[in-house]
C-alpha positions as a printed NumPy array, in Angstrom:
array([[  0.   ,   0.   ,   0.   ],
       [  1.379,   3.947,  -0.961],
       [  4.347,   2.099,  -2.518],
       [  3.095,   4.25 ,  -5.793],
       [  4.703,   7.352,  -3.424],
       [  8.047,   5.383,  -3.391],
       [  8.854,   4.194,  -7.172],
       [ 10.578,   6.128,  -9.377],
       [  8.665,   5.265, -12.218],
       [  5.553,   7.407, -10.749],
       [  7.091,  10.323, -10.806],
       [  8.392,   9.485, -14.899],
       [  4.663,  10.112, -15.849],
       [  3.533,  12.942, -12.861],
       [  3.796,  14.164,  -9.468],
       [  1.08 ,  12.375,  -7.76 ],
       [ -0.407,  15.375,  -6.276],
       [ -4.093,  13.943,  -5.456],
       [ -2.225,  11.127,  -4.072],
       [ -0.341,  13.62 ,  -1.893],
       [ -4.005,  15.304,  -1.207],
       [ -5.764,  12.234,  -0.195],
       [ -3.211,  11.224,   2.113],
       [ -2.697,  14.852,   3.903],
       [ -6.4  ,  14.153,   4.413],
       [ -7.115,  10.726,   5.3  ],
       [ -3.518,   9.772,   6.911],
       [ -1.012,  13.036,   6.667],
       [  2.009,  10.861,   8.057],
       [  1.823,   7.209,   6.362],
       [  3.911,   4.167,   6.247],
       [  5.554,   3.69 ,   2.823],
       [  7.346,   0.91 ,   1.812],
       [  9.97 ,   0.45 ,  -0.257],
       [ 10.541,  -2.483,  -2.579],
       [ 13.054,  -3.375,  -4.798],
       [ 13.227,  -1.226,  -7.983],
       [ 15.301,  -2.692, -10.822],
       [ 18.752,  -4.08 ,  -9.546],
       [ 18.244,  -1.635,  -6.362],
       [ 17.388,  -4.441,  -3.224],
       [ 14.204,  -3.957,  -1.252],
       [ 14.578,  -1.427,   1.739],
       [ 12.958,  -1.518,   5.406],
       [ 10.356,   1.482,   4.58 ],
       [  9.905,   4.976,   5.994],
       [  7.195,   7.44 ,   7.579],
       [  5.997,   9.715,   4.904],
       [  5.329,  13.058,   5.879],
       [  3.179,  15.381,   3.886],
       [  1.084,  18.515,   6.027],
       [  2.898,  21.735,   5.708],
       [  3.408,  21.971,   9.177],
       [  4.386,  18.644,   9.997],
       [  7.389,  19.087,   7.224],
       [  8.322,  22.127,   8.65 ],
       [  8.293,  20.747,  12.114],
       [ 10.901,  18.037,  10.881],
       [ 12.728,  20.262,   9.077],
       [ 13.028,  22.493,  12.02 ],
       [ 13.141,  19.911,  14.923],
       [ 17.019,  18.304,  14.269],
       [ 17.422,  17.382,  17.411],
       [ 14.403,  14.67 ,  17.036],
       [ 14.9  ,  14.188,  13.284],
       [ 18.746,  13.62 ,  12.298],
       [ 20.03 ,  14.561,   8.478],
       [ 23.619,  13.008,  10.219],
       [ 22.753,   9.419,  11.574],
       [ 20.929,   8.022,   8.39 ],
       [ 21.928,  10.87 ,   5.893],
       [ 19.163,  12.45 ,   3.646],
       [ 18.368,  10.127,   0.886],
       [ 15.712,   7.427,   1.24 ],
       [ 17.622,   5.052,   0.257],
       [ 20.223,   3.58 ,   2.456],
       [ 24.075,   4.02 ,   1.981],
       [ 24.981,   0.287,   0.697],
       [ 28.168,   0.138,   3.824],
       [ 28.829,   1.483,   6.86 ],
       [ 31.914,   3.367,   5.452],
       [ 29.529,   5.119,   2.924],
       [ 27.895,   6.153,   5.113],
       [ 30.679,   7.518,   6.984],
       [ 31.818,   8.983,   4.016],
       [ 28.832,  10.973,   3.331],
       [ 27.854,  11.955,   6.608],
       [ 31.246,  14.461,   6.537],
       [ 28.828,  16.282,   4.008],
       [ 27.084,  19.764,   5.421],
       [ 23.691,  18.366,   3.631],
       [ 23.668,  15.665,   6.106],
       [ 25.132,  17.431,   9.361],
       [ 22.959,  18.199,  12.646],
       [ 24.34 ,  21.395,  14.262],
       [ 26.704,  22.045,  15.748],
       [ 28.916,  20.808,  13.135],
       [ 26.719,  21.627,  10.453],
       [ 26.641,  25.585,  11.42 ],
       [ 30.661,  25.375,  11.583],
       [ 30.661,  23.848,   7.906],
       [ 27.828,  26.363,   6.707],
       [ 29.772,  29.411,   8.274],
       [ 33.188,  29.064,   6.156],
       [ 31.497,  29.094,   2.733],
       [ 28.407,  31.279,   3.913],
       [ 30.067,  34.316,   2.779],
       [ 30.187,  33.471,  -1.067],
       [ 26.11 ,  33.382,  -0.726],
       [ 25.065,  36.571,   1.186],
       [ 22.773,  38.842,  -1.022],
       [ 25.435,  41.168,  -1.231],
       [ 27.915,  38.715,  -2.87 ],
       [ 25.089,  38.004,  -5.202],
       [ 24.761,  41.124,  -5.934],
       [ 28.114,  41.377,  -7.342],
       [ 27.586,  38.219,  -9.943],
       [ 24.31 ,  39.802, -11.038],
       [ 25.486,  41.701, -13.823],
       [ 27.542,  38.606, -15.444],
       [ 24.564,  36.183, -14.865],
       [ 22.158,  38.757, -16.651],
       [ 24.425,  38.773, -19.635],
       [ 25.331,  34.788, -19.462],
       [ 20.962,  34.652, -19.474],
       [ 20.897,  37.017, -22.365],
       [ 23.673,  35.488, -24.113],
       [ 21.551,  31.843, -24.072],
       [ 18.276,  32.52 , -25.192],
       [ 19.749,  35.007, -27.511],
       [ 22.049,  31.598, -29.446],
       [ 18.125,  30.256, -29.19 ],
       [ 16.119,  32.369, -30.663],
       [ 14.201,  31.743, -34.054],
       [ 14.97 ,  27.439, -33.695],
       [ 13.834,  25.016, -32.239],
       [ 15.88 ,  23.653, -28.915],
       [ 15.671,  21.577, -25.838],
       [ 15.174,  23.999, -22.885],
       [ 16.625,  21.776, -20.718],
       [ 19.347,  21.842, -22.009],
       [ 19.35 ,  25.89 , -22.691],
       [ 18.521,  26.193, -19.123],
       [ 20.602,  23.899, -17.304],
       [ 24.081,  26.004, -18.802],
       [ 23.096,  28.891, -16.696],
       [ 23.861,  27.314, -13.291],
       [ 26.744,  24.759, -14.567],
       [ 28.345,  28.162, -15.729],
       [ 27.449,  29.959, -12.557],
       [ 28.984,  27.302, -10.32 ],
       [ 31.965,  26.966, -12.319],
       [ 32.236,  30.926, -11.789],
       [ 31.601,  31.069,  -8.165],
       [ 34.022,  27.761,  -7.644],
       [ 36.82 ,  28.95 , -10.006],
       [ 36.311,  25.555, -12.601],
       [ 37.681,  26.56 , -15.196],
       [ 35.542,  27.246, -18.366],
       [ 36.818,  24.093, -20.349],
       [ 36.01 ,  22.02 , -17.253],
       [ 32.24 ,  22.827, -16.716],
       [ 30.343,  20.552, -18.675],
       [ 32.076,  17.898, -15.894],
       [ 29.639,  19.777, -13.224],
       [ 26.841,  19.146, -15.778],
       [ 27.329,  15.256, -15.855],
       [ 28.504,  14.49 , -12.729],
       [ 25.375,  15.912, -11.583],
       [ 23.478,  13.654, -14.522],
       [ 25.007,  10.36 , -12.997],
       [ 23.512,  11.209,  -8.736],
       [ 20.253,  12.706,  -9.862],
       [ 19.561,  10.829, -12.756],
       [ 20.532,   6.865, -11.022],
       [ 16.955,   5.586, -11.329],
       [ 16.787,   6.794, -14.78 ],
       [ 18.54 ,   4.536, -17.623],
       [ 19.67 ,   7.41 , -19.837],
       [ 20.882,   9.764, -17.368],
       [ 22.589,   7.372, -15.569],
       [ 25.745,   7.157, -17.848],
       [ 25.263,  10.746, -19.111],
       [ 28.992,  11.943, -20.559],
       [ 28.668,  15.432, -22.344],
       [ 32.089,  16.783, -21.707],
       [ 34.538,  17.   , -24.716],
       [ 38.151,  15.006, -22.846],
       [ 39.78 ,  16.563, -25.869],
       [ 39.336,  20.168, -25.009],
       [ 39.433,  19.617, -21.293],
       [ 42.072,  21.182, -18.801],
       [ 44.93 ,  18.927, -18.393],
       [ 43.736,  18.257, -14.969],
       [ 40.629,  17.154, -15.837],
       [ 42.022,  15.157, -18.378],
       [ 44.093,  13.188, -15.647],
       [ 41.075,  12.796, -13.21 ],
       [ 39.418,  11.284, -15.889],
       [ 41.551,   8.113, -16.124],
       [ 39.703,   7.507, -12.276],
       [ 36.357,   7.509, -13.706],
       [ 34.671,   4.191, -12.88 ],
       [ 33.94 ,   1.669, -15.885],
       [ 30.837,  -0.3  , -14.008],
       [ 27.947,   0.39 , -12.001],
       [ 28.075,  -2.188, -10.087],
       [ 30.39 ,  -4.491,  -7.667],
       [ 32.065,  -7.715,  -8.546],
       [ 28.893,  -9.313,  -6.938],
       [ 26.516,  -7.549,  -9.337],
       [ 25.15 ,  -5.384,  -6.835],
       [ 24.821,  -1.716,  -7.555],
       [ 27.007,   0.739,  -6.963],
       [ 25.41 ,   3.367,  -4.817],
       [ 26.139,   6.748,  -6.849],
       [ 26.482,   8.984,  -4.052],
       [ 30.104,   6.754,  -3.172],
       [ 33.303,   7.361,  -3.223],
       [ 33.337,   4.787,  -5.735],
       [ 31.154,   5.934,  -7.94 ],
       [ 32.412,   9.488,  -7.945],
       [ 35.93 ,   8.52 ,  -7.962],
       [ 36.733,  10.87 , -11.238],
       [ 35.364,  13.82 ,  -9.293],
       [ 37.472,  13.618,  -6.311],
       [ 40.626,  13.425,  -7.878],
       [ 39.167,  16.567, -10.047],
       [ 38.9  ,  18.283,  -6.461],
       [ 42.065,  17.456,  -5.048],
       [ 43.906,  17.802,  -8.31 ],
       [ 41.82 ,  21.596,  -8.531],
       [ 42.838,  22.208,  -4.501],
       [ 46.209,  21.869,  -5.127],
       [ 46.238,  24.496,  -8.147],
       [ 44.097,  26.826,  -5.535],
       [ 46.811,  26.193,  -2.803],
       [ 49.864,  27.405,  -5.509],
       [ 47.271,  30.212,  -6.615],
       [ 44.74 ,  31.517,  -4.233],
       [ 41.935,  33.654,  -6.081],
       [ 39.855,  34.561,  -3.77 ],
       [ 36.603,  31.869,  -5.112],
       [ 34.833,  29.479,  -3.079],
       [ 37.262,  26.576,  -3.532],
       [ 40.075,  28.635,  -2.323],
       [ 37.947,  29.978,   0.687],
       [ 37.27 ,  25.823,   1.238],
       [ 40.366,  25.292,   1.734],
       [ 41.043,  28.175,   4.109],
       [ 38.29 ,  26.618,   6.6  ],
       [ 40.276,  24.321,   8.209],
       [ 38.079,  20.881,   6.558],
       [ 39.01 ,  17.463,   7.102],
       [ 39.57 ,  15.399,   3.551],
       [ 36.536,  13.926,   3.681],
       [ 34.811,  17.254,   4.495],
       [ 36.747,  18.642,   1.78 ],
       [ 35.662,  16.064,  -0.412],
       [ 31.936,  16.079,  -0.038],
       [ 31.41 ,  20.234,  -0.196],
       [ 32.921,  19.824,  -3.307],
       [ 30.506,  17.178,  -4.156],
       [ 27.582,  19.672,  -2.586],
       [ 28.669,  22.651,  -4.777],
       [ 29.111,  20.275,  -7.893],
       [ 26.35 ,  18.288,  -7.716],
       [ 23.344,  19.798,  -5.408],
       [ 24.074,  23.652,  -6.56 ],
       [ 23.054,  23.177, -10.309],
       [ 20.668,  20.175, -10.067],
       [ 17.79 ,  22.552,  -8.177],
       [ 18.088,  25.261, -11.227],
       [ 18.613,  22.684, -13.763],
       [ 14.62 ,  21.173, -12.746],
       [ 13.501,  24.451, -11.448],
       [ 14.067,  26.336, -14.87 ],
       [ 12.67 ,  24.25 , -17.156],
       [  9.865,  23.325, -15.129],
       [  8.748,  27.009, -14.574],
       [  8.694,  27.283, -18.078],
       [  6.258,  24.41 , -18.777],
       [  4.22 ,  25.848, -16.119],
       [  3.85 ,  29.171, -17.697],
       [  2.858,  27.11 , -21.297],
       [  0.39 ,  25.267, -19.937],
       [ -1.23 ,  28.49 , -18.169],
       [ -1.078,  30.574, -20.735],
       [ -3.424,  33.334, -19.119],
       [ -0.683,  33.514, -16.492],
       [  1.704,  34.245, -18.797],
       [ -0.043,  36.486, -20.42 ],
       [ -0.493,  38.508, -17.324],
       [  3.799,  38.319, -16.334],
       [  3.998,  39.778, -20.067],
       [  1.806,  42.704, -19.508],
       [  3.159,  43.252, -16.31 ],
       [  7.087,  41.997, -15.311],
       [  6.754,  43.549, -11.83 ],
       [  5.125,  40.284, -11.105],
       [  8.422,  38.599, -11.936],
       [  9.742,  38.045,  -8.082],
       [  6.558,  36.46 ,  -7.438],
       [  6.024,  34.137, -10.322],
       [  9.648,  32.865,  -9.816],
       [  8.408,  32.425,  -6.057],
       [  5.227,  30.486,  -7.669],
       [  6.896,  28.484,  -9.898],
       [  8.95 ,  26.926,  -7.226],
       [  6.146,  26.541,  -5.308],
       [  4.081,  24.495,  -7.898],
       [  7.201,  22.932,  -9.712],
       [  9.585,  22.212,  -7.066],
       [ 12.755,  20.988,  -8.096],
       [ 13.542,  18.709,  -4.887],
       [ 10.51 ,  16.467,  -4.225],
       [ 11.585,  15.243,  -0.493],
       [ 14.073,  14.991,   1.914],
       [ 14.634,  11.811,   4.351],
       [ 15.837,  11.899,   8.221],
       [ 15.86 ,   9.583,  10.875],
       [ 13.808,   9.854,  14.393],
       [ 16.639,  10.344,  17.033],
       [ 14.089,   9.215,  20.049],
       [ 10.708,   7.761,  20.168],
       [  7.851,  10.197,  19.474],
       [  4.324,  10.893,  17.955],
       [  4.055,  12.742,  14.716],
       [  0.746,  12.887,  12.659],
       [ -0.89 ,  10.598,  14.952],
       [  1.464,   8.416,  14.363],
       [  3.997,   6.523,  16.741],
       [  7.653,   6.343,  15.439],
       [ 10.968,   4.334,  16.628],
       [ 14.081,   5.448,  17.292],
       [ 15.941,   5.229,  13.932],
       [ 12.824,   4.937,  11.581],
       [ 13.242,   6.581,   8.763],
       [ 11.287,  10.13 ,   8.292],
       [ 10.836,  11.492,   4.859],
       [  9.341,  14.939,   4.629],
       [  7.259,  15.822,   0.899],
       [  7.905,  19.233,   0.038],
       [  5.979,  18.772,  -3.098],
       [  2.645,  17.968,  -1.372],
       [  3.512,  20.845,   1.656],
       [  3.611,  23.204,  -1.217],
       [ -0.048,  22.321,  -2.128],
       [ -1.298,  22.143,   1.172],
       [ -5.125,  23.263,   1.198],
       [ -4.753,  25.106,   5.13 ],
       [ -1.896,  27.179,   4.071],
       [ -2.147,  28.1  ,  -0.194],
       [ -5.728,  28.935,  -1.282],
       [ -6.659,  26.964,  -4.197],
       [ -3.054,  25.302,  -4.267],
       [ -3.501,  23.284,  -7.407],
       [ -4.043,  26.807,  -9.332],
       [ -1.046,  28.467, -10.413],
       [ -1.321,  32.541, -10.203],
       [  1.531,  34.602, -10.664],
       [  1.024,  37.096,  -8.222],
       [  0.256,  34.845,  -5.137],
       [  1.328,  36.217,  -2.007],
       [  2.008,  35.074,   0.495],
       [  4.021,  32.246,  -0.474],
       [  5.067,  30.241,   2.198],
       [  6.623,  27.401,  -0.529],
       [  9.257,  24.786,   1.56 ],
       [ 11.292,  24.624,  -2.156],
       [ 14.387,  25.695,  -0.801],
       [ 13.531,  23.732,   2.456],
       [ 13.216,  25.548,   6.192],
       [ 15.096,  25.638,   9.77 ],
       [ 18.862,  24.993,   9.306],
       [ 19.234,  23.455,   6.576],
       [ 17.464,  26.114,   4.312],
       [ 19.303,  26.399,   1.216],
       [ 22.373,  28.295,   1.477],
       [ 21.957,  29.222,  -2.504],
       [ 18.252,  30.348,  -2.696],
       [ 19.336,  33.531,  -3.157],
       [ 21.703,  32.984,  -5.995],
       [ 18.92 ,  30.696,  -7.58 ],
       [ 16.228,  33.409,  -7.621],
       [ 18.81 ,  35.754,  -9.205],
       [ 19.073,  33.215, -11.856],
       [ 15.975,  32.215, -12.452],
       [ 14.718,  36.054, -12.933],
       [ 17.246,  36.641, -15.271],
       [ 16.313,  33.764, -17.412],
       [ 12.993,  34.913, -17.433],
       [ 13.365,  38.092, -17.675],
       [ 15.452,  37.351, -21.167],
       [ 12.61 ,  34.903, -22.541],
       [  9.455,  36.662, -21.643],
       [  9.309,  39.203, -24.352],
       [ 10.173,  36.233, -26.866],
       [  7.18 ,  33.536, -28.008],
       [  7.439,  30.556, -26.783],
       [  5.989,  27.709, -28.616],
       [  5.778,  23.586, -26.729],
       [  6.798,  21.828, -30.332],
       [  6.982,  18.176, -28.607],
       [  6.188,  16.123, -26.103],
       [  7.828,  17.021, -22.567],
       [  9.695,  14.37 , -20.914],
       [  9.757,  13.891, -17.05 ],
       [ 13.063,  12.42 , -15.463],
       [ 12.646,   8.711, -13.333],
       [ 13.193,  10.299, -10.104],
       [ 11.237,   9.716,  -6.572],
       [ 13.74 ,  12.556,  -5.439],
       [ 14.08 ,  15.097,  -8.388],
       [ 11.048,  16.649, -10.243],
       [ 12.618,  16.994, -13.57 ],
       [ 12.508,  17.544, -17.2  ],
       [ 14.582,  15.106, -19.374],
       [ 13.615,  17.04 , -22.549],
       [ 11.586,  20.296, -23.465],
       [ 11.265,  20.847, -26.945],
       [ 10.467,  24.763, -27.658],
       [ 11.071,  27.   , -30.619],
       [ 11.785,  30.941, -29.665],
       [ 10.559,  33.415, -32.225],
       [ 12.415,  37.009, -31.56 ],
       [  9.883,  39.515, -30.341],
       [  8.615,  41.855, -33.018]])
């Protein structure tokens, strides 16, 4: 029973949002389980969590609901040492270790530091939907250049290197799904020398000598990247510039801390914007009066970026794990059950959005849990609403024509677009 909330394959055709309405109803914390899914083994099952107030209680409440002793995945790391290894990670810190790690790269993310990138990010938007306009293209993959080239910026990758954030990212988020799962974009031949060399560490199977799979949030699996971020630490050591590596590896990390903020910059900081974009643009095509009404009036830009997230949010849910027996829902939980919150269904939550399931660009307020809530609220919101309005600020004036059939990503953790097919006539 609810095992439809669980498999990936749902979430290839929809978000099951009555699903998610039924159950904040009938049963607003539910048992899910979770069976096997391909050559991924059957796992014990979790409490899913889906009233806006409940997920922010969770999200808020780390001292009863850990992101350290289970990590923040549903799924289970395969070993004990992975999940060791990705426990050093801020994503799945409880404070007070997790405010020391968020403090020493906080800096790079206040709005005043964003402030400084906005001018290059407005002309990076520009430059992209300007090489788009009057053909046809994928959106997705329009969009999902803005934040690759923004993290590369903000990390001090260099430019040839980039497209490495772009499918490193495609192998974590894109596991459950057969073609993202060996995604390789990058050119080798016209990549940095380093990059070249951390190549030769990318893995050539998927899965252990015993057939199982390999879990992609490993060291293993990631092998290529870590030697990309040591090889890149050492350059930053011999030539400090000031970027967020460099200021990394001023704050004191261990390896393995080292290791897995690269990973979080790399990986989580373009994923978000690279769902995100495209799905706010499918949005605004499929409600076209809404559209209409940002065109005749882009003052209402902050607050369709704000609704887009709401209604399209990039990150589904996020897991933890009860530290101590308790009562949530109704519902009585174990020490070291699993707890998965559903920001997708808190974002349509009846008691707190008035007619959730309608999209209007000007709703306010807009209490949305996209970029999550209580300590781990995302340290790069900021710099993703600055991209995002730029984007949109570039394609508004443009039409926008669907001229295919959208295709979602396999993911019970990302909401994403695989492909968008648009064509961009120049405005008259």
């Amino acid at each position: 029973m609810h095992e439809e909330i669980f498999l990936p394959t749902t979430y290839a055709d929809e978000v099951p949002y009555a699903a998610f309405a039924r159950l904040r109803a009938e049963s607003p914390v539910t048992w899910v389980p979770e069976p096997a899914v391909g050559p991924w083994p059957a796992g014990p099952g979790y409490w899913a969590v889906f009233r806006h107030a409940d997920v922010k209680h969770v999200l808020r409440s780390p001292d009863l609901f850990s992101s350290n002793l289970g990590a923040t995945q549903i799924r289970d790391p395969d070993t004990p040492e992975d999940l060791a290894f990705v426990r050093a990670m801020m994503l799945n810190q409880d404070p007070p270790d997790h405010s020391r790690l968020r403090r020493i790269v906080a800096a790079a993310f206040t709005p005043r530091a964003v402030r400084a990138l906005e001018e290059t990010i407005n002309d990076r938007a520009r430059t992209l939907v300007a090489s788009a306009l009057g053909s046809e293209t994928d959106f997705v993959e329009l969009a999902a250049d803005l934040p690759v080239w923004t993290l590369a910026h903000i990390m001090g990758v260099p430019d040839a290197d980039r497209r490495l954030l772009y499918d490193w990212a495609s192998r974590v988020i894109g596991y459950q799904d057969d073609e993202y799962a060996g995604l390789s974009t990058a050119d080798a031949a016209s990549m940095s020398p380093t990059a070249q060399k951390a190549m030769d560490y990318r893995p050539t199977t998927s899965t252990h000598p015993d057939g199982r799979p390999i879990n992609p949030r490993s060291y293993t699996a990631l092998a290529d990247m870590f030697a990309y971020a040591h090889a890149l630490a050492a350059e930053k050591q011999r030539n400090p510039s000031g970027d967020i590596m460099s200021r990394m590896l001023e704050g004191g990390l261990t390896t393995h801390e080292f290791e897995n903020m690269f990973f979080l910059f790399a990986v989580a900081g373009n994923e978000t914007l690279r769902n995100g974009i495209p799905g706010g643009l499918l949005t605004l095509l499929r409600h076209p009066a809404e559209l209409a009404r940002l065109r005749s009036d882009p003052a209402f830009l902050p607050s369709a970026v704000e609704e887009m997230l709401r209604y399209w949010p990039p990150v589904m849910d996020f897991r933890r794990t009860a530290t101590t027996p308790l009562e949530l829902g109704g519902q009585k939980i174990n020490t070291g059950d699993k707890v998965v919150v559903y920001h997708a269904s808190a974002n349509r939550d009846e008691t707190v959005f008035p007619s959730p399931d309608h999209f209007d660009v000007a709703r306010t307020p807009n209490d949305h849990v996209s970029f999550g809530f209580g300590p781990h609220f995302c340290l790069g919101a900021h710099l993703a609403r600055t991209q995002m309005r730029a984007l949109f600020r570039e394609l508004l004036p443009h039409t926008i024509t669907l001229t295919g059939t959208p295709v979602r990503l396999a993911s019970n953790f990302q909401n994403g677009l695989k492909h968008l097919p648009v064509h961009l006539a120049p405005a008259d």
